[in-house]
mmCIF file with all atom_site columns, C-alpha atoms in Angstrom:
data_model
loop_
_atom_site.group_PDB
_atom_site.id
_atom_site.type_symbol
_atom_site.label_atom_id
_atom_site.label_alt_id
_atom_site.label_comp_id
_atom_site.label_asym_id
_atom_site.label_entity_id
_atom_site.label_seq_id
_atom_site.pdbx_PDB_ins_code
_atom_site.Cartn_x
_atom_site.Cartn_y
_atom_site.Cartn_z
_atom_site.occupancy
_atom_site.B_iso_or_equiv
_atom_site.pdbx_formal_charge
_atom_site.auth_seq_id
_atom_site.auth_comp_id
_atom_site.auth_asym_id
_atom_site.auth_atom_id
_atom_site.pdbx_PDB_model_num
ATOM 1   C CA . MET A 1 1   ? 34.839  52.488  -0.744  1.00 55.00 ? 1   MET A CA 1
ATOM 2   C CA . SER A 1 2   ? 34.798  55.581  -3.287  1.00 57.00 ? 2   SER A CA 1
ATOM 3   C CA . THR A 1 3   ? 37.786  56.853  -5.387  1.00 58.00 ? 3   THR A CA 1
ATOM 4   C CA . GLY A 1 4   ? 36.479  60.132  -5.836  1.00 62.00 ? 4   GLY A CA 1
ATOM 5   C CA . ASN A 1 5   ? 35.805  58.939  -9.716  1.00 66.00 ? 5   ASN A CA 1
ATOM 6   C CA . PRO A 1 6   ? 31.823  58.561  -10.842 1.00 61.00 ? 6   PRO A CA 1
ATOM 7   C CA . GLY A 1 7   ? 32.873  56.117  -13.692 1.00 64.00 ? 7   GLY A CA 1
ATOM 8   C CA . GLN A 1 8   ? 35.749  54.371  -11.652 1.00 71.00 ? 8   GLN A CA 1
ATOM 9   C CA . ASP A 1 9   ? 33.157  53.930  -8.853  1.00 73.00 ? 9   ASP A CA 1
ATOM 10  C CA . ASP A 1 10  ? 30.583  52.508  -10.693 1.00 83.00 ? 10  ASP A CA 1
ATOM 11  C CA . ALA A 1 11  ? 32.520  49.624  -12.700 1.00 83.00 ? 11  ALA A CA 1
ATOM 12  C CA . GLU A 1 12  ? 33.879  49.104  -9.102  1.00 84.00 ? 12  GLU A CA 1
ATOM 13  C CA . SER A 1 13  ? 30.424  48.472  -7.776  1.00 86.00 ? 13  SER A CA 1
ATOM 14  C CA . LEU A 1 14  ? 29.311  46.317  -10.644 1.00 87.00 ? 14  LEU A CA 1
ATOM 15  C CA . ARG A 1 15  ? 32.665  43.870  -10.982 1.00 88.00 ? 15  ARG A CA 1
ATOM 16  C CA . VAL A 1 16  ? 31.466  43.686  -6.648  1.00 87.00 ? 16  VAL A CA 1
ATOM 17  C CA . ARG A 1 17  ? 27.291  42.758  -7.837  1.00 89.00 ? 17  ARG A CA 1
ATOM 18  C CA . LEU A 1 18  ? 28.775  40.293  -10.339 1.00 86.00 ? 18  LEU A CA 1
ATOM 19  C CA . HIS A 1 19  ? 30.540  38.738  -8.232  1.00 88.00 ? 19  HIS A CA 1
ATOM 20  C CA . GLU A 1 20  ? 27.575  38.265  -5.735  1.00 89.00 ? 20  GLU A CA 1
ATOM 21  C CA . LEU A 1 21  ? 25.637  37.756  -8.610  1.00 84.00 ? 21  LEU A CA 1
ATOM 22  C CA . ARG A 1 22  ? 27.764  34.423  -9.805  1.00 88.00 ? 22  ARG A CA 1
ATOM 23  C CA . LYS A 1 23  ? 27.703  33.250  -6.387  1.00 87.00 ? 23  LYS A CA 1
ATOM 24  C CA . ALA A 1 24  ? 24.022  32.991  -6.149  1.00 83.00 ? 24  ALA A CA 1
ATOM 25  C CA . LEU A 1 25  ? 23.602  31.763  -9.237  1.00 82.00 ? 25  LEU A CA 1
ATOM 26  C CA . ASP A 1 26  ? 26.682  28.663  -7.551  1.00 83.00 ? 26  ASP A CA 1
ATOM 27  C CA . ASP A 1 27  ? 24.188  28.278  -4.723  1.00 83.00 ? 27  ASP A CA 1
ATOM 28  C CA . ILE A 1 28  ? 20.945  27.931  -6.676  1.00 85.00 ? 28  ILE A CA 1
ATOM 29  C CA . GLY A 1 29  ? 23.201  25.377  -9.859  1.00 81.00 ? 29  GLY A CA 1
ATOM 30  C CA . GLY A 1 30  ? 24.309  23.835  -6.252  1.00 82.00 ? 30  GLY A CA 1
ATOM 31  C CA . LEU A 1 31  ? 20.359  24.221  -4.843  1.00 79.00 ? 31  LEU A CA 1
ATOM 32  C CA . ILE A 1 32  ? 18.913  22.936  -8.321  1.00 83.00 ? 32  ILE A CA 1
ATOM 33  C CA . ASP A 1 33  ? 21.579  19.540  -8.910  1.00 78.00 ? 33  ASP A CA 1
ATOM 34  C CA . ARG A 1 34  ? 20.565  18.049  -5.368  1.00 81.00 ? 34  ARG A CA 1
ATOM 35  C CA . ALA A 1 35  ? 17.188  18.325  -5.791  1.00 80.00 ? 35  ALA A CA 1
ATOM 36  C CA . VAL A 1 36  ? 17.433  16.346  -9.337  1.00 77.00 ? 36  VAL A CA 1
ATOM 37  C CA . ALA A 1 37  ? 19.985  14.279  -7.085  1.00 75.00 ? 37  ALA A CA 1
ATOM 38  C CA . ALA A 1 38  ? 17.156  13.761  -4.832  1.00 72.00 ? 38  ALA A CA 1
ATOM 39  C CA . GLU A 1 39  ? 13.792  13.546  -7.179  1.00 80.00 ? 39  GLU A CA 1
ATOM 40  C CA . GLU A 1 40  ? 15.941  10.385  -8.847  1.00 75.00 ? 40  GLU A CA 1
ATOM 41  C CA . ALA A 1 41  ? 15.869  9.161   -5.506  1.00 72.00 ? 41  ALA A CA 1
ATOM 42  C CA . LEU A 1 42  ? 12.941  9.251   -4.566  1.00 68.00 ? 42  LEU A CA 1
ATOM 43  C CA . ARG A 1 43  ? 12.073  7.967   -8.034  1.00 70.00 ? 43  ARG A CA 1
ATOM 44  C CA . LEU A 1 44  ? 14.284  4.760   -8.309  1.00 68.00 ? 44  LEU A CA 1
ATOM 45  C CA . SER A 1 45  ? 12.940  3.905   -5.053  1.00 65.00 ? 45  SER A CA 1
ATOM 46  C CA . GLU A 1 46  ? 9.522   4.268   -5.721  1.00 68.00 ? 46  GLU A CA 1
ATOM 47  C CA . GLU A 1 47  ? 10.524  2.198   -8.757  1.00 71.00 ? 47  GLU A CA 1
ATOM 48  C CA . ARG A 1 48  ? 11.842  -0.322  -6.549  1.00 66.00 ? 48  ARG A CA 1
ATOM 49  C CA . PHE A 1 49  ? 8.842   -0.232  -4.659  1.00 55.00 ? 49  PHE A CA 1
ATOM 50  C CA . ARG A 1 50  ? 7.006   -0.782  -6.582  1.00 63.00 ? 50  ARG A CA 1
ATOM 51  C CA . MET A 1 51  ? 8.550   -3.982  -8.069  1.00 59.00 ? 51  MET A CA 1
ATOM 52  C CA . LEU A 1 52  ? 8.819   -5.262  -4.998  1.00 57.00 ? 52  LEU A CA 1
ATOM 53  C CA . VAL A 1 53  ? 5.508   -4.875  -3.855  1.00 55.00 ? 53  VAL A CA 1
ATOM 54  C CA . GLY A 1 54  ? 4.031   -5.475  -8.073  1.00 61.00 ? 54  GLY A CA 1
ATOM 55  C CA . GLY A 1 55  ? 6.668   -9.038  -7.631  1.00 64.00 ? 55  GLY A CA 1
ATOM 56  C CA . VAL A 1 56  ? 4.996   -10.858 -4.923  1.00 61.00 ? 56  VAL A CA 1
ATOM 57  C CA . ARG A 1 57  ? 2.936   -13.496 -5.750  1.00 73.00 ? 57  ARG A CA 1
ATOM 58  C CA . ASP A 1 58  ? 1.889   -14.991 -2.547  1.00 84.00 ? 58  ASP A CA 1
ATOM 59  C CA . TYR A 1 59  ? 0.049   -11.865 -1.126  1.00 90.00 ? 59  TYR A CA 1
ATOM 60  C CA . ALA A 1 60  ? -2.752  -9.705  -2.336  1.00 94.00 ? 60  ALA A CA 1
ATOM 61  C CA . ILE A 1 61  ? -1.538  -5.842  -2.075  1.00 94.00 ? 61  ILE A CA 1
ATOM 62  C CA . PHE A 1 62  ? -3.686  -3.950  -2.908  1.00 96.00 ? 62  PHE A CA 1
ATOM 63  C CA . MET A 1 63  ? -4.711  0.044   -1.967  1.00 97.00 ? 63  MET A CA 1
ATOM 64  C CA . LEU A 1 64  ? -8.305  1.016   -1.246  1.00 98.00 ? 64  LEU A CA 1
ATOM 65  C CA . ASP A 1 65  ? -9.807  4.906   -1.146  1.00 98.00 ? 65  ASP A CA 1
ATOM 66  C CA . GLN A 1 66  ? -10.996 6.381   2.016   1.00 97.00 ? 66  GLN A CA 1
ATOM 67  C CA . GLN A 1 67  ? -14.601 4.671   0.620   1.00 97.00 ? 67  GLN A CA 1
ATOM 68  C CA . GLY A 1 68  ? -13.252 1.152   -0.058  1.00 98.00 ? 68  GLY A CA 1
ATOM 69  C CA . TYR A 1 69  ? -12.765 0.982   -3.630  1.00 98.00 ? 69  TYR A CA 1
ATOM 70  C CA . ILE A 1 70  ? -10.178 -0.611  -5.359  1.00 98.00 ? 70  ILE A CA 1
ATOM 71  C CA . GLY A 1 71  ? -7.141  1.565   -6.920  1.00 97.00 ? 71  GLY A CA 1
ATOM 72  C CA . SER A 1 72  ? -4.157  -0.488  -7.279  1.00 95.00 ? 72  SER A CA 1
ATOM 73  C CA . TRP A 1 73  ? -3.362  -4.160  -8.293  1.00 94.00 ? 73  TRP A CA 1
ATOM 74  C CA . ASN A 1 74  ? -0.417  -6.588  -7.754  1.00 94.00 ? 74  ASN A CA 1
ATOM 75  C CA . LEU A 1 75  ? 0.398   -10.176 -9.373  1.00 92.00 ? 75  LEU A CA 1
ATOM 76  C CA . GLY A 1 76  ? -0.592  -11.549 -5.470  1.00 93.00 ? 76  GLY A CA 1
ATOM 77  C CA . ALA A 1 77  ? -3.857  -10.628 -5.997  1.00 95.00 ? 77  ALA A CA 1
ATOM 78  C CA . GLN A 1 78  ? -4.598  -11.620 -9.195  1.00 94.00 ? 78  GLN A CA 1
ATOM 79  C CA . LEU A 1 79  ? -3.152  -15.074 -8.569  1.00 94.00 ? 79  LEU A CA 1
ATOM 80  C CA . LEU A 1 80  ? -5.232  -15.295 -5.435  1.00 95.00 ? 80  LEU A CA 1
ATOM 81  C CA . LYS A 1 81  ? -8.745  -13.563 -6.290  1.00 96.00 ? 81  LYS A CA 1
ATOM 82  C CA . GLY A 1 82  ? -8.517  -14.494 -10.304 1.00 96.00 ? 82  GLY A CA 1
ATOM 83  C CA . TYR A 1 83  ? -9.021  -10.928 -11.465 1.00 97.00 ? 83  TYR A CA 1
ATOM 84  C CA . SER A 1 84  ? -6.605  -8.781  -14.006 1.00 96.00 ? 84  SER A CA 1
ATOM 85  C CA . ALA A 1 85  ? -5.821  -5.090  -12.450 1.00 95.00 ? 85  ALA A CA 1
ATOM 86  C CA . SER A 1 86  ? -8.520  -3.441  -15.954 1.00 96.00 ? 86  SER A CA 1
ATOM 87  C CA . GLU A 1 87  ? -11.245 -5.670  -13.850 1.00 97.00 ? 87  GLU A CA 1
ATOM 88  C CA . ILE A 1 88  ? -10.838 -5.068  -10.613 1.00 97.00 ? 88  ILE A CA 1
ATOM 89  C CA . ILE A 1 89  ? -10.017 -1.313  -10.267 1.00 97.00 ? 89  ILE A CA 1
ATOM 90  C CA . GLY A 1 90  ? -12.367 0.850   -9.368  1.00 98.00 ? 90  GLY A CA 1
ATOM 91  C CA . LYS A 1 91  ? -14.363 -1.505  -7.337  1.00 98.00 ? 91  LYS A CA 1
ATOM 92  C CA . HIS A 1 92  ? -15.424 -1.768  -4.310  1.00 98.00 ? 92  HIS A CA 1
ATOM 93  C CA . PHE A 1 93  ? -13.921 -4.584  -2.442  1.00 98.00 ? 93  PHE A CA 1
ATOM 94  C CA . SER A 1 94  ? -16.720 -5.947  -0.787  1.00 98.00 ? 94  SER A CA 1
ATOM 95  C CA . ILE A 1 95  ? -16.606 -8.228  -4.011  1.00 97.00 ? 95  ILE A CA 1
ATOM 96  C CA . PHE A 1 96  ? -14.523 -10.892 -2.192  1.00 98.00 ? 96  PHE A CA 1
ATOM 97  C CA . TYR A 1 97  ? -16.720 -10.973 0.580   1.00 97.00 ? 97  TYR A CA 1
ATOM 98  C CA . PRO A 1 98  ? -20.122 -13.974 0.897   1.00 97.00 ? 98  PRO A CA 1
ATOM 99  C CA . ASP A 1 99  ? -23.366 -12.493 1.305   1.00 97.00 ? 99  ASP A CA 1
ATOM 100 C CA . GLU A 1 100 ? -23.471 -13.620 4.912   1.00 97.00 ? 100 GLU A CA 1
ATOM 101 C CA . ASP A 1 101 ? -20.676 -11.035 5.528   1.00 97.00 ? 101 ASP A CA 1
ATOM 102 C CA . LEU A 1 102 ? -22.754 -8.409  2.916   1.00 97.00 ? 102 LEU A CA 1
ATOM 103 C CA . ALA A 1 103 ? -25.780 -8.852  5.201   1.00 97.00 ? 103 ALA A CA 1
ATOM 104 C CA . ALA A 1 104 ? -23.921 -7.980  8.234   1.00 97.00 ? 104 ALA A CA 1
ATOM 105 C CA . GLY A 1 105 ? -22.389 -4.993  7.259   1.00 97.00 ? 105 GLY A CA 1
ATOM 106 C CA . LYS A 1 106 ? -19.020 -6.902  7.124   1.00 97.00 ? 106 LYS A CA 1
ATOM 107 C CA . PRO A 1 107 ? -16.675 -4.258  4.541   1.00 98.00 ? 107 PRO A CA 1
ATOM 108 C CA . ALA A 1 108 ? -17.558 -1.228  6.471   1.00 97.00 ? 108 ALA A CA 1
ATOM 109 C CA . ARG A 1 109 ? -17.427 -2.407  10.198  1.00 98.00 ? 109 ARG A CA 1
ATOM 110 C CA . GLU A 1 110 ? -13.740 -3.029  8.585   1.00 98.00 ? 110 GLU A CA 1
ATOM 111 C CA . LEU A 1 111 ? -12.676 -0.176  7.641   1.00 98.00 ? 111 LEU A CA 1
ATOM 112 C CA . GLU A 1 112 ? -14.823 1.678   10.059  1.00 98.00 ? 112 GLU A CA 1
ATOM 113 C CA . ILE A 1 113 ? -12.061 -0.208  12.650  1.00 98.00 ? 113 ILE A CA 1
ATOM 114 C CA . ALA A 1 114 ? -9.503  0.317   10.785  1.00 98.00 ? 114 ALA A CA 1
ATOM 115 C CA . THR A 1 115 ? -10.161 3.622   10.366  1.00 98.00 ? 115 THR A CA 1
ATOM 116 C CA . ARG A 1 116 ? -10.711 4.327   14.632  1.00 97.00 ? 116 ARG A CA 1
ATOM 117 C CA . GLU A 1 117 ? -7.791  1.284   15.501  1.00 97.00 ? 117 GLU A CA 1
ATOM 118 C CA . GLY A 1 118 ? -5.301  1.674   12.726  1.00 97.00 ? 118 GLY A CA 1
ATOM 119 C CA . ARG A 1 119 ? -6.034  -2.150  11.365  1.00 98.00 ? 119 ARG A CA 1
ATOM 120 C CA . TYR A 1 120 ? -7.585  -4.500  11.286  1.00 98.00 ? 120 TYR A CA 1
ATOM 121 C CA . GLU A 1 121 ? -6.965  -8.284  10.812  1.00 98.00 ? 121 GLU A CA 1
ATOM 122 C CA . GLU A 1 122 ? -8.849  -11.456 10.736  1.00 97.00 ? 122 GLU A CA 1
ATOM 123 C CA . GLU A 1 123 ? -9.295  -14.476 9.628   1.00 96.00 ? 123 GLU A CA 1
ATOM 124 C CA . GLY A 1 124 ? -12.048 -15.364 7.540   1.00 96.00 ? 124 GLY A CA 1
ATOM 125 C CA . TRP A 1 125 ? -14.088 -16.713 4.382   1.00 96.00 ? 125 TRP A CA 1
ATOM 126 C CA . ARG A 1 126 ? -13.527 -15.087 0.627   1.00 97.00 ? 126 ARG A CA 1
ATOM 127 C CA . LEU A 1 127 ? -14.494 -15.108 -2.725  1.00 97.00 ? 127 LEU A CA 1
ATOM 128 C CA . ARG A 1 128 ? -12.648 -15.533 -5.722  1.00 97.00 ? 128 ARG A CA 1
ATOM 129 C CA . LYS A 1 129 ? -13.657 -14.139 -9.612  1.00 97.00 ? 129 LYS A CA 1
ATOM 130 C CA . ASP A 1 130 ? -15.178 -17.738 -9.905  1.00 97.00 ? 130 ASP A CA 1
ATOM 131 C CA . GLY A 1 131 ? -17.019 -17.754 -6.562  1.00 96.00 ? 131 GLY A CA 1
ATOM 132 C CA . SER A 1 132 ? -14.828 -20.312 -5.146  1.00 96.00 ? 132 SER A CA 1
ATOM 133 C CA . ARG A 1 133 ? -14.140 -19.334 -1.550  1.00 96.00 ? 133 ARG A CA 1
ATOM 134 C CA . PHE A 1 134 ? -11.151 -19.182 0.262   1.00 96.00 ? 134 PHE A CA 1
ATOM 135 C CA . TRP A 1 135 ? -9.447  -19.009 3.966   1.00 96.00 ? 135 TRP A CA 1
ATOM 136 C CA . ALA A 1 136 ? -7.409  -16.072 4.057   1.00 96.00 ? 136 ALA A CA 1
ATOM 137 C CA . ASN A 1 137 ? -5.475  -13.804 6.564   1.00 97.00 ? 137 ASN A CA 1
ATOM 138 C CA . VAL A 1 138 ? -7.229  -10.197 6.190   1.00 97.00 ? 138 VAL A CA 1
ATOM 139 C CA . LEU A 1 139 ? -4.822  -7.297  7.346   1.00 98.00 ? 139 LEU A CA 1
ATOM 140 C CA . ILE A 1 140 ? -6.319  -3.383  6.493   1.00 98.00 ? 140 ILE A CA 1
ATOM 141 C CA . THR A 1 141 ? -3.885  -0.760  7.494   1.00 98.00 ? 141 THR A CA 1
ATOM 142 C CA . ALA A 1 142 ? -5.367  3.035   7.701   1.00 98.00 ? 142 ALA A CA 1
ATOM 143 C CA . LEU A 1 143 ? -2.874  4.970   5.780   1.00 98.00 ? 143 LEU A CA 1
ATOM 144 C CA . PHE A 1 144 ? -2.936  8.776   6.835   1.00 97.00 ? 144 PHE A CA 1
ATOM 145 C CA . ASP A 1 145 ? -0.573  11.741  5.608   1.00 96.00 ? 145 ASP A CA 1
ATOM 146 C CA . THR A 1 146 ? 1.115   13.744  7.150   1.00 96.00 ? 146 THR A CA 1
ATOM 147 C CA . ASP A 1 147 ? -1.521  15.917  8.735   1.00 96.00 ? 147 ASP A CA 1
ATOM 148 C CA . GLY A 1 148 ? -3.769  13.430  9.919   1.00 95.00 ? 148 GLY A CA 1
ATOM 149 C CA . ASN A 1 149 ? -6.106  13.184  7.626   1.00 97.00 ? 149 ASN A CA 1
ATOM 150 C CA . LEU A 1 150 ? -7.208  9.294   6.444   1.00 98.00 ? 150 LEU A CA 1
ATOM 151 C CA . ARG A 1 151 ? -6.088  8.414   2.255   1.00 97.00 ? 151 ARG A CA 1
ATOM 152 C CA . GLY A 1 152 ? -6.818  5.201   2.226   1.00 98.00 ? 152 GLY A CA 1
ATOM 153 C CA . PHE A 1 153 ? -6.428  1.828   2.994   1.00 98.00 ? 153 PHE A CA 1
ATOM 154 C CA . GLY A 1 154 ? -3.475  -0.457  2.329   1.00 97.00 ? 154 GLY A CA 1
ATOM 155 C CA . LYS A 1 155 ? -4.864  -4.420  2.429   1.00 97.00 ? 155 LYS A CA 1
ATOM 156 C CA . VAL A 1 156 ? -2.715  -7.485  2.790   1.00 97.00 ? 156 VAL A CA 1
ATOM 157 C CA . THR A 1 157 ? -4.295  -10.657 1.958   1.00 97.00 ? 157 THR A CA 1
ATOM 158 C CA . ARG A 1 158 ? -3.316  -14.479 2.117   1.00 95.00 ? 158 ARG A CA 1
ATOM 159 C CA . ASP A 1 159 ? -4.888  -17.880 1.358   1.00 95.00 ? 159 ASP A CA 1
ATOM 160 C CA . LEU A 1 160 ? -4.718  -20.410 4.050   1.00 94.00 ? 160 LEU A CA 1
ATOM 161 C CA . THR A 1 161 ? -6.809  -22.557 2.370   1.00 90.00 ? 161 THR A CA 1
ATOM 162 C CA . GLU A 1 162 ? -4.540  -25.356 2.502   1.00 84.00 ? 162 GLU A CA 1
ATOM 163 C CA . ARG A 1 163 ? -3.283  -24.363 6.672   1.00 78.00 ? 163 ARG A CA 1
ATOM 164 C CA . ARG A 1 164 ? -7.417  -24.967 8.037   1.00 74.00 ? 164 ARG A CA 1
ATOM 165 C CA . ARG A 1 165 ? -7.542  -27.663 5.569   1.00 77.00 ? 165 ARG A CA 1
ATOM 166 C CA . ALA A 1 166 ? -4.519  -29.665 7.124   1.00 75.00 ? 166 ALA A CA 1
ATOM 167 C CA . GLU A 1 167 ? -5.362  -28.085 10.787  1.00 75.00 ? 167 GLU A CA 1
ATOM 168 C CA . GLN A 1 168 ? -9.386  -29.287 9.952   1.00 77.00 ? 168 GLN A CA 1
ATOM 169 C CA . ALA A 1 169 ? -7.390  -33.132 9.404   1.00 78.00 ? 169 ALA A CA 1
ATOM 170 C CA . LEU A 1 170 ? -5.595  -33.007 12.656  1.00 80.00 ? 170 LEU A CA 1
ATOM 171 C CA . ARG A 1 171 ? -9.083  -32.266 14.469  1.00 80.00 ? 171 ARG A CA 1
ATOM 172 C CA . ASP A 1 172 ? -10.121 -35.316 12.459  1.00 76.00 ? 172 ASP A CA 1
ATOM 173 C CA . ARG A 1 173 ? -7.184  -37.232 13.151  1.00 82.00 ? 173 ARG A CA 1
ATOM 174 C CA . GLU A 1 174 ? -6.954  -36.981 17.471  1.00 81.00 ? 174 GLU A CA 1
ATOM 175 C CA . GLU A 1 175 ? -11.280 -37.138 17.659  1.00 80.00 ? 175 GLU A CA 1
ATOM 176 C CA . SER A 1 176 ? -10.820 -40.481 15.560  1.00 77.00 ? 176 SER A CA 1
ATOM 177 C CA . LEU A 1 177 ? -8.432  -41.954 18.205  1.00 75.00 ? 177 LEU A CA 1
ATOM 178 C CA . ARG A 1 178 ? -9.778  -40.000 21.423  1.00 76.00 ? 178 ARG A CA 1
ATOM 179 C CA . LEU A 1 179 ? -12.706 -42.120 20.282  1.00 80.00 ? 179 LEU A CA 1
ATOM 180 C CA . LEU A 1 180 ? -10.461 -45.138 20.185  1.00 78.00 ? 180 LEU A CA 1
ATOM 181 C CA . VAL A 1 181 ? -8.911  -45.673 23.238  1.00 72.00 ? 181 VAL A CA 1
#
């Protein structure tokens, strides 16, 4: 709305523009505040998740890249397999397989199945750092990004050696009793 006075019109126009700019700055400030809060919530969530995975002692939980090289390592993995994170990160996960499984191409086949089906699970023999064997339940989960590209694998391993021994002892006792009858 023009007053007919150029100086007054310019001042009013500047006041309106200044008001619009202040509102825009307030809006931007609100957006920044929300972004900072969301970033902090994400950081806390990631920290809690790292604490959860890192603190698990009964399961080896670690990440593999698309080719099967180890990218992360939790406390449970260190306790179960005997390697520290600095010793094992960057090594291929086939290091945990007995020679007969390596000769059969089992590690690569497991990743292929996990990629195709989304997951692979089995029980079988695995190796510790000291070369000893343990009976493991293994779950490999293929991890895809939002565009469907394979980003790597999550691997969870549990030592079932004692359970297997107990089951075998029970079978042996049952067989002994069957032979006595």
